[in-house]
Each structure stands twice: as structure tokens, then as C-alpha cells.
mmCIF file of C-alpha atoms in Angstrom:
data_model
loop_
_atom_site.group_PDB
_atom_site.id
_atom_site.type_symbol
_atom_site.label_atom_id
_atom_site.label_comp_id
_atom_site.label_asym_id
_atom_site.label_seq_id
_atom_site.Cartn_x
_atom_site.Cartn_y
_atom_site.Cartn_z
ATOM 1 C CA MET W 1 -30.639 62.933 106.946
ATOM 2 C CA ASP W 2 -31.424 60.097 104.663
ATOM 3 C CA ARG W 3 -30.418 60.522 100.913
ATOM 4 C CA LYS W 4 -32.171 58.652 98.088
ATOM 5 C CA ILE W 5 -29.703 56.570 96.194
ATOM 6 C CA GLN W 6 -30.105 56.852 92.351
ATOM 7 C CA LYS W 7 -30.157 53.386 90.683
ATOM 8 C CA LYS W 8 -27.651 53.069 87.738
ATOM 9 C CA THR W 9 -28.992 52.010 84.305
ATOM 10 C CA TRP W 10 -25.728 50.384 82.954
ATOM 11 C CA THR W 11 -24.195 48.274 85.546
ATOM 12 C CA PRO W 12 -20.960 46.374 84.850
ATOM 13 C CA ARG W 13 -22.856 43.131 84.857
ATOM 14 C CA LYS W 14 -25.367 44.436 82.389
ATOM 15 C CA ILE W 15 -22.647 45.845 80.157
ATOM 16 C CA ALA W 16 -20.814 42.518 80.247
ATOM 17 C CA ALA W 17 -24.026 40.669 79.339
ATOM 18 C CA VAL W 18 -24.715 43.005 76.409
ATOM 19 C CA LEU W 19 -21.152 42.702 75.136
ATOM 20 C CA GLY W 20 -21.293 38.916 75.442
ATOM 21 C CA GLY W 21 -24.546 38.780 73.531
ATOM 22 C CA ALA W 22 -23.146 41.036 70.807
ATOM 23 C CA VAL W 23 -20.085 38.856 70.431
ATOM 24 C CA LEU W 24 -22.263 35.753 70.276
ATOM 25 C CA LEU W 25 -24.548 37.367 67.681
ATOM 26 C CA GLY W 26 -21.552 38.511 65.595
ATOM 27 C CA GLY W 27 -20.139 35.021 65.686
ATOM 28 C CA ILE W 28 -23.422 33.565 64.515
ATOM 29 C CA ILE W 29 -23.690 36.130 61.711
ATOM 30 C CA TYR W 30 -20.065 35.433 60.650
ATOM 31 C CA GLN W 31 -20.625 31.680 60.637
ATOM 32 C CA ILE W 32 -23.754 32.070 58.568
ATOM 33 C CA GLY W 33 -22.549 34.676 56.086
ATOM 34 C CA PHE W 34 -18.776 34.757 56.012
ATOM 35 C CA ALA W 35 -17.175 31.662 57.546
ATOM 36 C CA ASP W 36 -15.543 29.017 55.259
ATOM 37 C CA HIS W 37 -17.690 25.883 55.500
ATOM 38 C CA ARG W 38 -15.744 23.937 52.928
ATOM 39 C CA SER W 39 -14.423 20.563 54.020
ATOM 40 C CA THR W 40 -10.715 20.696 54.778
ATOM 41 C CA MET W 41 -8.039 18.019 54.885
ATOM 42 C CA ASN W 42 -4.500 18.159 56.152
ATOM 43 C CA VAL W 43 -1.871 16.762 53.738
ATOM 44 C CA GLU W 44 1.888 16.606 53.710
ATOM 45 C CA GLN W 45 3.311 18.815 50.984
ATOM 46 C CA ASP W 46 6.351 16.590 50.490
ATOM 47 C CA ARG W 47 4.119 13.835 49.115
ATOM 48 C CA LEU W 48 2.572 16.060 46.450
ATOM 49 C CA SER W 49 3.728 16.949 42.944
ATOM 50 C CA ILE W 50 3.266 20.666 42.362
ATOM 51 C CA ALA W 51 3.712 22.316 38.957
ATOM 52 C CA THR W 52 3.658 25.927 37.812
ATOM 53 C CA VAL W 53 1.357 27.146 35.036
ATOM 54 C CA LYS W 54 3.410 28.813 32.320
ATOM 55 C CA THR W 55 3.114 30.243 28.825
ATOM 56 C CA GLY W 56 5.044 28.408 26.139
ATOM 57 C CA GLU W 57 4.974 26.705 22.767
ATOM 58 C CA PHE W 58 2.446 23.889 22.668
ATOM 59 C CA THR W 59 3.306 21.126 20.210
ATOM 60 C CA ASP W 60 0.463 18.766 19.429
ATOM 61 C CA TYR W 61 2.211 15.392 19.298
ATOM 62 C CA ILE W 62 1.970 11.826 20.527
ATOM 63 C CA LEU W 63 4.641 9.283 21.383
ATOM 64 C CA VAL W 64 4.480 6.091 19.334
ATOM 65 C CA SER W 65 6.765 3.105 18.882
ATOM 66 C CA GLY W 66 7.788 1.955 15.400
ATOM 67 C CA GLN W 67 9.790 -0.896 13.954
ATOM 68 C CA ILE W 68 12.522 -0.527 11.347
ATOM 69 C CA GLU W 69 11.761 -2.328 8.081
ATOM 70 C CA PRO W 70 13.430 -2.340 4.652
ATOM 71 C CA SER W 71 11.898 0.163 2.250
ATOM 72 C CA ARG W 72 11.338 -2.640 -0.248
ATOM 73 C CA THR W 73 10.878 -6.359 0.301
ATOM 74 C CA VAL W 74 10.513 -8.974 -2.441
ATOM 75 C CA TYR W 75 8.851 -12.214 -1.364
ATOM 76 C CA LEU W 76 10.047 -15.519 -2.782
ATOM 77 C CA ASP W 77 7.237 -17.916 -3.732
ATOM 78 C CA ALA W 78 7.834 -21.224 -5.475
ATOM 79 C CA ILE W 79 6.469 -21.171 -9.039
ATOM 80 C CA GLU W 80 6.970 -24.911 -9.459
ATOM 81 C CA GLY W 81 7.078 -27.441 -6.662
ATOM 82 C CA GLY W 82 9.855 -29.924 -6.108
ATOM 83 C CA VAL W 83 12.382 -31.394 -3.736
ATOM 84 C CA VAL W 84 15.350 -29.318 -2.576
ATOM 85 C CA ASP W 85 18.334 -30.710 -4.431
ATOM 86 C CA GLN W 86 20.876 -28.055 -3.424
ATOM 87 C CA VAL W 87 20.925 -25.091 -1.000
ATOM 88 C CA VAL W 88 23.278 -22.536 -2.527
ATOM 89 C CA ARG W 89 22.520 -19.507 -0.285
ATOM 90 C CA GLU W 90 21.303 -19.659 3.291
ATOM 91 C CA SER W 91 19.269 -17.185 5.360
ATOM 92 C CA GLY W 92 21.171 -13.954 6.060
ATOM 93 C CA ALA W 93 23.297 -14.136 2.918
ATOM 94 C CA LEU W 94 23.838 -10.958 0.888
ATOM 95 C CA LEU W 95 22.720 -11.510 -2.697
ATOM 96 C CA LYS W 96 23.197 -9.886 -6.056
ATOM 97 C CA ARG W 97 20.561 -9.956 -8.760
ATOM 98 C CA GLY W 98 20.654 -13.347 -10.482
ATOM 99 C CA ASP W 99 22.469 -15.234 -7.711
ATOM 100 C CA THR W 100 21.267 -18.833 -7.329
ATOM 101 C CA ILE W 101 19.476 -19.552 -4.046
ATOM 102 C CA LEU W 102 18.033 -23.061 -4.429
ATOM 103 C CA VAL W 103 18.040 -25.879 -6.950
ATOM 104 C CA LEU W 104 14.951 -28.120 -7.021
ATOM 105 C CA SER W 105 14.332 -31.436 -8.737
ATOM 106 C CA ASN W 106 10.983 -32.695 -10.055
ATOM 107 C CA SER W 107 10.980 -35.790 -12.295
ATOM 108 C CA ASN W 108 7.216 -35.608 -12.927
ATOM 109 C CA LEU W 109 7.567 -32.030 -14.131
ATOM 110 C CA GLN W 110 10.438 -32.989 -16.444
ATOM 111 C CA LEU W 111 8.371 -35.807 -17.981
ATOM 112 C CA ASP W 112 5.380 -33.482 -18.408
ATOM 113 C CA VAL W 113 7.574 -30.904 -20.157
ATOM 114 C CA MET W 114 8.870 -33.549 -22.593
ATOM 115 C CA GLN W 115 5.309 -34.629 -23.453
ATOM 116 C CA ARG W 116 4.214 -31.036 -24.033
ATOM 117 C CA GLU W 117 7.209 -30.353 -26.241
ATOM 118 C CA THR W 118 6.428 -33.471 -28.331
ATOM 119 C CA MET W 119 2.805 -32.396 -28.831
ATOM 120 C CA LEU W 120 3.843 -28.891 -29.814
ATOM 121 C CA TYR W 121 6.390 -30.171 -32.320
ATOM 122 C CA GLU W 122 3.699 -32.370 -33.926
ATOM 123 C CA GLN W 123 1.303 -29.431 -34.190
ATOM 124 C CA ILE W 124 4.013 -27.225 -35.692
ATOM 125 C CA ASN W 125 4.805 -29.917 -38.271
ATOM 126 C CA ASN W 126 1.093 -30.200 -39.162
ATOM 127 C CA LEU W 127 0.934 -26.456 -39.709
ATOM 128 C CA ARG W 128 3.975 -26.556 -41.931
ATOM 129 C CA GLN W 129 2.485 -29.453 -43.933
ATOM 130 C CA THR W 130 -0.741 -27.488 -44.447
ATOM 131 C CA ARG W 131 1.244 -24.484 -45.624
ATOM 132 C CA LEU W 132 3.153 -26.710 -48.062
ATOM 133 C CA LEU W 133 -0.100 -28.044 -49.523
ATOM 134 C CA LEU W 134 -1.371 -24.490 -49.996
ATOM 135 C CA ASP W 135 1.834 -23.553 -51.808
ATOM 136 C CA GLN W 136 1.568 -26.641 -54.034
ATOM 137 C CA ASN W 137 -2.041 -25.808 -54.932
ATOM 138 C CA ASP W 138 -0.978 -22.271 -55.785
ATOM 139 C CA LEU W 139 1.762 -23.569 -58.077
ATOM 140 C CA SER W 140 -0.672 -26.015 -59.708
ATOM 141 C CA GLN W 141 -3.131 -23.233 -60.516
ATOM 142 C CA GLN W 142 -0.352 -21.071 -61.888
ATOM 143 C CA GLY W 143 0.671 -24.028 -64.111
ATOM 144 C CA GLN W 144 -2.873 -24.358 -65.428
ATOM 145 C CA LEU W 145 -2.954 -20.668 -66.304
ATOM 146 C CA ALA W 146 0.404 -20.972 -68.043
ATOM 147 C CA GLU W 147 -0.843 -23.952 -70.069
ATOM 148 C CA ILE W 148 -3.988 -22.068 -71.108
ATOM 149 C CA ASP W 149 -1.932 -19.035 -72.126
ATOM 150 C CA TYR W 150 0.277 -21.330 -74.187
ATOM 151 C CA GLN W 151 -2.741 -22.857 -75.961
ATOM 152 C CA ILE W 152 -4.195 -19.420 -76.669
ATOM 153 C CA SER W 153 -0.856 -18.242 -78.028
ATOM 154 C CA LEU W 154 -0.933 -21.179 -80.512
ATOM 155 C CA LEU W 155 -4.598 -20.880 -81.456
ATOM 156 C CA LYS W 156 -4.770 -17.097 -81.836
ATOM 157 C CA PRO W 157 -2.618 -16.858 -85.032
ATOM 158 C CA GLN W 158 -4.366 -19.917 -86.477
ATOM 159 C CA TYR W 159 -7.773 -18.413 -85.684
ATOM 160 C CA ASP W 160 -6.839 -15.070 -87.299
ATOM 161 C CA ARG W 161 -5.487 -16.823 -90.445
ATOM 162 C CA PHE W 162 -8.524 -19.119 -90.828
ATOM 163 C CA LYS W 163 -10.833 -16.166 -90.323
ATOM 164 C CA GLU W 164 -9.145 -14.259 -93.117
ATOM 165 C CA LEU W 165 -9.173 -17.305 -95.431
ATOM 166 C CA HIS W 166 -12.832 -18.014 -94.565
ATOM 167 C CA GLU W 167 -13.791 -14.506 -95.537
ATOM 168 C CA LYS W 168 -12.120 -15.146 -98.934
ATOM 169 C CA LYS W 169 -13.918 -18.452 -99.252
ATOM 170 C CA LEU W 170 -10.597 -20.341 -99.259
ATOM 171 C CA VAL W 171 -11.530 -22.675 -96.283
ATOM 172 C CA SER W 172 -14.742 -24.424 -95.552
ATOM 173 C CA ASP W 173 -17.122 -23.358 -92.797
ATOM 174 C CA ARG W 174 -16.496 -26.594 -90.911
ATOM 175 C CA GLU W 175 -12.732 -26.088 -90.738
ATOM 176 C CA PHE W 176 -13.142 -22.476 -89.575
ATOM 177 C CA GLU W 177 -15.711 -23.432 -86.895
ATOM 178 C CA GLU W 178 -13.374 -26.055 -85.414
ATOM 179 C CA VAL W 179 -10.513 -23.553 -85.029
ATOM 180 C CA LYS W 180 -12.886 -20.877 -83.720
ATOM 181 C CA GLU W 181 -14.405 -23.181 -81.068
ATOM 182 C CA GLN W 182 -10.985 -24.286 -79.778
ATOM 183 C CA TYR W 183 -9.809 -20.682 -79.527
ATOM 184 C CA GLU W 184 -12.942 -19.337 -77.782
ATOM 185 C CA TYR W 185 -12.998 -22.338 -75.403
ATOM 186 C CA ASN W 186 -9.475 -21.586 -74.196
ATOM 187 C CA VAL W 187 -10.231 -17.869 -73.825
ATOM 188 C CA LYS W 188 -13.289 -18.654 -71.702
ATOM 189 C CA ARG W 189 -11.367 -21.299 -69.771
ATOM 190 C CA LYS W 190 -8.685 -18.726 -68.965
ATOM 191 C CA LYS W 191 -11.263 -16.301 -67.521
ATOM 192 C CA LEU W 192 -12.806 -18.983 -65.311
ATOM 193 C CA THR W 193 -9.445 -20.363 -64.174
ATOM 194 C CA TYR W 194 -8.132 -16.880 -63.397
ATOM 195 C CA ALA W 195 -11.279 -16.011 -61.378
ATOM 196 C CA SER W 196 -10.887 -19.233 -59.411
ATOM 197 C CA TYR W 197 -7.170 -18.546 -58.875
ATOM 198 C CA ARG W 198 -7.900 -15.012 -57.676
ATOM 199 C CA ASN W 199 -10.474 -16.213 -55.104
ATOM 200 C CA ASP W 200 -8.187 -19.015 -53.956
ATOM 201 C CA SER W 201 -5.294 -16.536 -53.621
ATOM 202 C CA ILE W 202 -7.329 -14.298 -51.282
ATOM 203 C CA ALA W 203 -8.390 -17.256 -49.123
ATOM 204 C CA ARG W 204 -4.879 -18.674 -49.237
ATOM 205 C CA SER W 205 -3.392 -15.357 -48.097
ATOM 206 C CA ILE W 206 -5.763 -15.223 -45.098
ATOM 207 C CA GLN W 207 -5.101 -18.863 -44.289
ATOM 208 C CA LEU W 208 -1.338 -18.399 -44.528
ATOM 209 C CA THR W 209 -1.528 -15.432 -42.149
ATOM 210 C CA GLN W 210 -3.478 -17.521 -39.648
ATOM 211 C CA LEU W 211 -1.031 -20.386 -40.024
ATOM 212 C CA ARG W 212 1.897 -18.048 -39.441
ATOM 213 C CA LEU W 213 0.296 -16.606 -36.282
ATOM 214 C CA SER W 214 -0.532 -20.085 -35.004
ATOM 215 C CA GLU W 215 2.999 -21.237 -35.635
ATOM 216 C CA ASN W 216 4.387 -18.174 -33.797
ATOM 217 C CA ARG W 217 2.137 -18.908 -30.822
ATOM 218 C CA MET W 218 3.196 -22.532 -30.766
ATOM 219 C CA ASN W 219 6.847 -21.564 -30.959
ATOM 220 C CA ALA W 220 6.285 -19.160 -28.050
ATOM 221 C CA SER W 221 4.511 -21.932 -26.143
ATOM 222 C CA LEU W 222 7.405 -24.267 -26.926
ATOM 223 C CA THR W 223 9.818 -21.690 -25.507
ATOM 224 C CA GLY W 224 7.620 -21.232 -22.431
ATOM 225 C CA VAL W 225 7.410 -24.976 -21.845
ATOM 226 C CA GLY W 226 11.174 -25.177 -22.117
ATOM 227 C CA ASN W 227 11.501 -22.386 -19.540
ATOM 228 C CA ILE W 228 9.350 -24.268 -17.016
ATOM 229 C CA LEU W 229 12.346 -26.327 -15.995
ATOM 230 C CA ASP W 230 14.274 -23.084 -15.409
ATOM 231 C CA ASN W 231 11.882 -22.418 -12.500
ATOM 232 C CA LEU W 232 13.514 -25.302 -10.656
ATOM 233 C CA VAL W 233 16.630 -23.149 -10.356
ATOM 234 C CA ILE W 234 15.614 -20.310 -8.034
ATOM 235 C CA THR W 235 17.589 -17.073 -8.397
ATOM 236 C CA ALA W 236 17.484 -13.675 -6.686
ATOM 237 C CA PRO W 237 15.232 -11.178 -8.540
ATOM 238 C CA ILE W 238 16.957 -8.231 -6.790
ATOM 239 C CA GLY W 239 20.026 -7.603 -4.693
ATOM 240 C CA GLY W 240 19.644 -7.594 -0.916
ATOM 241 C CA GLN W 241 19.691 -9.797 2.170
ATOM 242 C CA LEU W 242 18.036 -13.204 2.081
ATOM 243 C CA ALA W 243 15.699 -14.091 4.961
ATOM 244 C CA THR W 244 13.918 -17.434 5.302
ATOM 245 C CA PRO W 245 11.429 -18.365 8.049
ATOM 246 C CA GLU W 246 13.152 -21.703 8.534
ATOM 247 C CA GLN W 247 16.342 -23.424 7.510
ATOM 248 C CA LEU W 248 15.903 -25.218 4.176
ATOM 249 C CA GLU W 249 17.337 -28.709 4.028
ATOM 250 C CA ILE W 250 18.226 -30.997 1.119
ATOM 251 C CA GLY W 251 15.342 -33.363 0.411
ATOM 252 C CA GLN W 252 12.734 -30.970 1.800
ATOM 253 C CA ALA W 253 9.575 -30.742 -0.327
ATOM 254 C CA ILE W 254 8.397 -27.337 -1.532
ATOM 255 C CA ASN W 255 4.862 -26.987 -2.904
ATOM 256 C CA PRO W 256 3.879 -24.691 -5.795
ATOM 257 C CA GLY W 257 3.068 -21.228 -4.470
ATOM 258 C CA GLN W 258 4.758 -21.876 -1.113
ATOM 259 C CA ARG W 259 6.593 -18.867 0.347
ATOM 260 C CA TYR W 260 10.060 -19.941 1.384
ATOM 261 C CA GLY W 261 11.722 -16.577 2.026
ATOM 262 C CA GLN W 262 12.162 -12.935 1.149
ATOM 263 C CA ILE W 263 14.863 -10.522 0.041
ATOM 264 C CA ASP W 264 15.211 -7.203 1.875
ATOM 265 C CA MET W 265 16.853 -4.225 0.211
ATOM 266 C CA LEU W 266 19.289 -2.749 2.707
ATOM 267 C CA ASP W 267 20.071 0.567 1.021
ATOM 268 C CA GLU W 268 16.912 2.261 2.353
ATOM 269 C CA PHE W 269 14.663 1.729 5.373
ATOM 270 C CA LYS W 270 11.197 2.741 6.547
ATOM 271 C CA VAL W 271 9.418 2.566 9.896
ATOM 272 C CA ARG W 272 6.128 0.694 10.389
ATOM 273 C CA VAL W 273 4.204 2.445 13.197
ATOM 274 C CA PRO W 274 1.025 1.181 14.941
ATOM 275 C CA ILE W 275 -1.166 4.035 16.253
ATOM 276 C CA ASP W 276 -4.212 4.003 18.527
ATOM 277 C CA GLU W 277 -7.474 4.152 16.552
ATOM 278 C CA LEU W 278 -8.430 7.295 18.511
ATOM 279 C CA TYR W 279 -6.054 9.283 16.283
ATOM 280 C CA LEU W 280 -7.225 7.847 12.943
ATOM 281 C CA PRO W 281 -9.151 11.020 11.877
ATOM 282 C CA ARG W 282 -6.101 13.203 12.641
ATOM 283 C CA VAL W 283 -3.371 11.122 10.973
ATOM 284 C CA SER W 284 -2.664 11.547 7.271
ATOM 285 C CA THR W 285 0.235 11.353 4.845
ATOM 286 C CA GLY W 286 2.713 14.199 5.143
ATOM 287 C CA LEU W 287 2.740 14.389 8.962
ATOM 288 C CA ARG W 288 6.243 14.328 10.407
ATOM 289 C CA GLY W 289 7.911 12.856 13.446
ATOM 290 C CA LYS W 290 11.330 12.574 15.074
ATOM 291 C CA PHE W 291 13.313 10.052 17.046
ATOM 292 C CA THR W 292 16.748 10.113 18.605
ATOM 293 C CA LEU W 293 19.382 7.480 17.891
ATOM 294 C CA SER W 294 22.970 7.611 19.180
ATOM 295 C CA GLY W 295 22.445 11.210 20.266
ATOM 296 C CA GLN W 296 21.233 12.410 16.850
ATOM 297 C CA ASP W 297 17.720 13.392 15.815
ATOM 298 C CA HIS W 298 16.263 11.800 12.679
ATOM 299 C CA GLU W 299 13.137 13.080 10.945
ATOM 300 C CA LEU W 300 10.441 10.885 9.401
ATOM 301 C CA GLU W 301 7.388 11.548 7.248
ATOM 302 C CA ILE W 302 4.222 9.467 6.845
ATOM 303 C CA ILE W 303 4.123 8.154 3.264
ATOM 304 C CA LYS W 304 1.344 5.581 3.546
ATOM 305 C CA SER W 305 -1.557 4.895 5.897
ATOM 306 C CA TYR W 306 -3.338 1.570 6.413
ATOM 307 C CA PRO W 307 -6.840 2.448 7.749
ATOM 308 C CA THR W 308 -7.739 -1.145 8.662
ATOM 309 C CA ILE W 309 -8.043 -1.373 12.460
ATOM 310 C CA THR W 310 -6.699 -4.464 14.235
ATOM 311 C CA ASN W 311 -6.821 -4.809 18.033
ATOM 312 C CA GLY W 312 -7.671 -1.105 18.374
ATOM 313 C CA ARG W 313 -4.748 0.083 16.231
ATOM 314 C CA PHE W 314 -4.027 1.060 12.646
ATOM 315 C CA GLU W 315 -0.620 1.296 10.969
ATOM 316 C CA VAL W 316 1.335 3.829 8.933
ATOM 317 C CA ASP W 317 4.616 3.707 7.016
ATOM 318 C CA MET W 318 7.111 6.498 7.679
ATOM 319 C CA ALA W 319 10.128 7.235 5.485
ATOM 320 C CA PHE W 320 13.286 9.135 6.383
ATOM 321 C CA THR W 321 13.294 12.672 4.990
ATOM 322 C CA GLY W 322 17.082 12.436 4.735
ATOM 323 C CA GLU W 323 19.484 9.539 4.590
ATOM 324 C CA SER W 324 18.830 6.495 6.742
ATOM 325 C CA PRO W 325 20.931 6.574 9.940
ATOM 326 C CA ASP W 326 23.966 4.342 10.132
ATOM 327 C CA GLY W 327 23.781 1.219 12.215
ATOM 328 C CA ILE W 328 20.030 0.587 12.141
ATOM 329 C CA ARG W 329 18.835 -2.967 11.643
ATOM 330 C CA ARG W 330 15.668 -4.636 10.437
ATOM 331 C CA GLY W 331 13.306 -5.234 13.393
ATOM 332 C CA GLN W 332 14.862 -2.523 15.584
ATOM 333 C CA SER W 333 12.328 -0.488 17.626
ATOM 334 C CA VAL W 334 12.401 3.320 17.879
ATOM 335 C CA ARG W 335 10.357 5.776 19.958
ATOM 336 C CA ILE W 336 8.885 8.478 17.699
ATOM 337 C CA ARG W 337 7.492 11.886 18.564
ATOM 338 C CA LEU W 338 4.711 12.189 15.956
ATOM 339 C CA GLU W 339 3.423 15.743 15.414
ATOM 340 C CA LEU W 340 -0.304 16.057 14.759
ATOM 341 C CA GLY W 341 -0.479 19.819 14.196
ATOM 342 C CA GLN W 342 1.375 23.127 14.090
ATOM 343 C CA SER W 343 3.014 24.519 17.253
ATOM 344 C CA GLU W 344 1.540 27.658 18.846
ATOM 345 C CA GLN W 345 1.858 29.757 22.036
ATOM 346 C CA SER W 346 -0.494 28.592 24.788
ATOM 347 C CA LEU W 347 -0.951 28.499 28.554
ATOM 348 C CA LEU W 348 0.546 25.174 29.660
ATOM 349 C CA LEU W 349 -0.094 22.882 32.625
ATOM 350 C CA PRO W 350 2.211 19.855 33.053
ATOM 351 C CA THR W 351 0.544 16.459 32.850
ATOM 352 C CA GLY W 352 -0.041 14.377 35.970
ATOM 353 C CA GLY W 353 -2.195 11.826 37.719
ATOM 354 C CA PHE W 354 -4.877 14.389 38.648
ATOM 355 C CA PHE W 355 -6.530 14.051 35.239
ATOM 356 C CA LYS W 356 -7.827 10.525 35.779
ATOM 357 C CA ASP W 357 -9.550 11.684 38.994
ATOM 358 C CA THR W 358 -11.000 14.967 37.730
ATOM 359 C CA GLY W 359 -11.262 14.494 33.969
ATOM 360 C CA GLY W 360 -9.511 17.844 33.663
ATOM 361 C CA ASN W 361 -12.578 19.699 34.957
ATOM 362 C CA TRP W 362 -11.032 20.981 38.211
ATOM 363 C CA VAL W 363 -7.719 21.094 40.109
ATOM 364 C CA PHE W 364 -6.300 22.150 43.496
ATOM 365 C CA VAL W 365 -4.592 25.539 43.178
ATOM 366 C CA LEU W 366 -2.184 26.765 45.861
ATOM 367 C CA ASN W 367 -3.087 30.030 47.582
ATOM 368 C CA PRO W 368 0.238 31.763 48.342
ATOM 369 C CA THR W 369 -1.365 33.966 51.014
ATOM 370 C CA THR W 370 -3.060 31.333 53.159
ATOM 371 C CA GLY W 371 -0.794 28.395 52.340
ATOM 372 C CA VAL W 372 -3.680 26.126 51.410
ATOM 373 C CA ALA W 373 -4.712 24.500 48.146
ATOM 374 C CA GLU W 374 -8.242 25.257 46.995
ATOM 375 C CA LYS W 375 -10.423 23.421 44.503
ATOM 376 C CA ARG W 376 -11.035 25.397 41.291
ATOM 377 C CA ASN W 377 -12.934 24.609 38.103
ATOM 378 C CA ILE W 378 -10.877 24.818 34.894
ATOM 379 C CA ARG W 379 -11.159 23.885 31.206
ATOM 380 C CA LEU W 380 -8.392 22.078 29.344
ATOM 381 C CA GLY W 381 -7.864 21.722 25.600
ATOM 382 C CA ARG W 382 -5.389 19.623 23.696
ATOM 383 C CA LYS W 383 -2.894 17.290 25.346
ATOM 384 C CA ASN W 384 0.540 15.962 24.551
ATOM 385 C CA PRO W 385 2.702 13.657 26.696
ATOM 386 C CA GLU W 386 4.155 16.676 28.572
ATOM 387 C CA TYR W 387 1.482 19.364 28.827
ATOM 388 C CA TYR W 388 -2.209 20.179 28.782
ATOM 389 C CA GLU W 389 -3.399 23.274 26.956
ATOM 390 C CA VAL W 390 -5.222 25.499 29.473
ATOM 391 C CA LEU W 391 -8.267 27.284 28.055
ATOM 392 C CA GLU W 392 -9.928 28.679 31.211
ATOM 393 C CA GLY W 393 -9.523 28.858 35.014
ATOM 394 C CA LEU W 394 -5.767 29.373 35.478
ATOM 395 C CA VAL W 395 -3.272 32.162 34.933
ATOM 396 C CA GLU W 396 0.460 32.132 34.384
ATOM 397 C CA GLY W 397 2.522 31.623 37.522
ATOM 398 C CA GLU W 398 -0.111 29.801 39.582
ATOM 399 C CA LYS W 399 0.920 26.561 41.252
ATOM 400 C CA VAL W 400 -1.239 23.464 40.833
ATOM 401 C CA ILE W 401 -1.159 20.042 42.468
ATOM 402 C CA VAL W 402 -0.723 17.646 39.511
ATOM 403 C CA SER W 403 -0.294 14.351 41.375
ATOM 404 C CA GLY W 404 -3.239 11.990 41.884
ATOM 405 C CA TYR W 405 -6.270 13.096 43.906
ATOM 406 C CA GLU W 406 -7.543 9.635 44.883
ATOM 407 C CA ASN W 407 -6.756 10.197 48.603
ATOM 408 C CA PHE W 408 -8.436 13.599 48.917
ATOM 409 C CA GLY W 409 -12.033 12.338 48.874
ATOM 410 C CA THR W 410 -14.608 15.128 48.567
ATOM 411 C CA ASN W 411 -12.547 17.747 50.431
ATOM 412 C CA GLU W 412 -12.405 21.144 48.782
ATOM 413 C CA VAL W 413 -9.501 22.650 50.711
ATOM 414 C CA LEU W 414 -6.129 21.081 51.449
ATOM 415 C CA GLN W 415 -4.120 22.369 54.410
ATOM 416 C CA LEU W 416 -0.500 21.849 53.486
ATOM 417 C CA LYS W 417 1.971 20.916 56.239
#
């Protein structure tokens, strides 16, 4: 008897087709929603520089180069010109105050000094002659007053006697009038002469004071003119080491005002430091720095700043906070760690070539689970020659590629091998 065969709904072929479609659909959904579409590049880990983010003390400093200079330098400029007659001390010599350096000769200057001295002597003699005439006039007026007093002393008794006799009618009116007129004339003459003498004495006193001051000035000028020739003998104003830009030779002409050398004091030194103009707003007096010489650290402090910018740099003077180190020489260069601010605890990322490619806006961070380095946005703060200050995007212990990124193109994931 024939039996109706029941047709199966899920055949193996149908099940396989459904499963294949589901897998295909899941793959599409994964690729659309979950798969990593970032561009990837394979790199060799040995060629990379990898640093670890850490927490530590961030010191805001820059490295600058300075040059040792004497703390005080006195420049030697010729006051009077002349021809070098004798070179007593040569460049490099150690001098004491007052030591002779050069002797110049200048015949024209010597002749000019003689003429000036002659003129001044003549003027001084004229002043003295004027003062002598004033003294003689004073003596003459005093003699006139003495003569008048003498005449009055003779006429006064005679006048009193004739007056008494005239009252008794013992002398005539004519005789009495003659004696009276002579006496009154001399009394009046004395008043006028004394008034004139008093006025002349006041004027004479003022004139004598002016003559005395003029004579003092001329004597001072005479001394100054005499000292002009002393300028031909050039001596050291301070003790120190003589330095001249060129070797001075006998017979060489030196012009007035010409700088022929300098004297450096060797007991103290300073450091002249050029700094990039970028740091001008942050550099001020009082900032400190350090450098190492012969295995010892030496501390410096900015004592003077020169804000004028030349070739993109300005300069500062730094002085030693302690004694100057032994063995340093003028012109020697030192590498200084100049601190721009106070130290503080921060998250630190070592410096590297990545910054010029990213501007510090992003880095490649190693993923310890997958073994790849992934691009991540970060924010950096201050910088010193060793570290960047990390403000956002990284945590302590993470590893970052700090070498240059110029070969990575636009890839966002690096597969390390």
C-alpha cells in the first residue's frame, strides 16, 4: 500500500543557507557598527623611542650659554693725543693702581701749554696790579681824612678862643669870621670826604672780592694747564689685568679719545648671558641659575637685564651668589640651567621629536593589551629641556612614543613588531 511521504520544512541545505546568511549579516553589522576602521601601519618597535609618563617635580628652566667676564672693567681712552714714546706695560700685564702703561710725546701740545701759561701769568699780574691801585687809593683817602682831622684839631681851639674874645668885643668881626670860615670849611670837607671814602670802601670791598675769586680761578686754570702734560703719561686708574686690542708700538700715533685698551679686575667675575627674545617677559632680576664646573655646582643670580633685542636675543648679567670658582678665565663659556619659576609636582612626559609633528596636541599611546599604539589627543603645558608638563589626556604609567612621527603619515594605529 502506498504511503504519503511528509515533506520536511528544515532541510540540511536550508539550515545551512540560513546559517550562512546569518553569519554574513552578522559580519556586515559588525563591520558597520563595531569593526575598527582606523588606518593601521606596521612599524618596528626597535626603531622607536618609548617613554613612560610619570609624576615628578617639574622645574621650569631653560638651558642658556654664558660667557665669563670681569665684574668690573675700566676702559682706557686717550685724553690727549700723541705719539707713543715708550711702552712700559704690554697687554696681559698685571697692574697696580698708578702703574705707568704708556708715555706719549706731543710737541704741539707742549708749545700750546707754554702759551697758555704765559697768558695766565699776564692776567694774574694785571689782577694784582689792579688790587695794588685799589689799595693805594684807599691809603690816599685815609691820608686826606687824617690831614683834615689835623687841620680841625688846630682850628678848633683857635675858633673857640676867637669866639670867646669876639663875644667880649676884644677881636674884630673880620678876624673872627676868617677863623670861623676856615674851621667850618674843614668840618664840612671832612663830612664829604668821609662819605666818599665810605662809598669807595664798599665798592672796593666788592671789587677786591671779585679780584680774589678771579685770581683763584686763574691759579686753578694755571694748575690745570700744567696738568695737561701729565696726560701724556698714562697710568692705571685701578689694579687689574691690562688688555689691548692690538700691540702698541713706539712711534704709533694715538688720537684724542681713542680707546687703546682696558683693565679687567680679576678678583670678581660675572657671566654675560644672551637669551632668546621669547623669554623676555619672563626674565627679571633675581632669577637664579646653575652650572657645573670641574664637578662642582655654582649658583648665579641675574643682577641686570638689557632689554634691547639684537638678532632675536637680549642679554642679562649674572653674578655668583658665592665666591667665584677657581680657575675660570675671561671669555670662558659655561652652560647654565636658568630657572624661570618655582618647582612643583606635575605629570611629566619626556621631550622628543614628536612635538614638531603634532604640536603637542596628540601622541601615540601603547595599549598593553593589544600591543598596538593608538593615536590620542592630549594637552601639554610648560616645557623644559627634559620634560613636558601634561595637563590632560595621559595618566601615570602609560607608555608613549616620543620619537618623530614624520614616517607615520595619517595612520591612527601602529602595529608594533
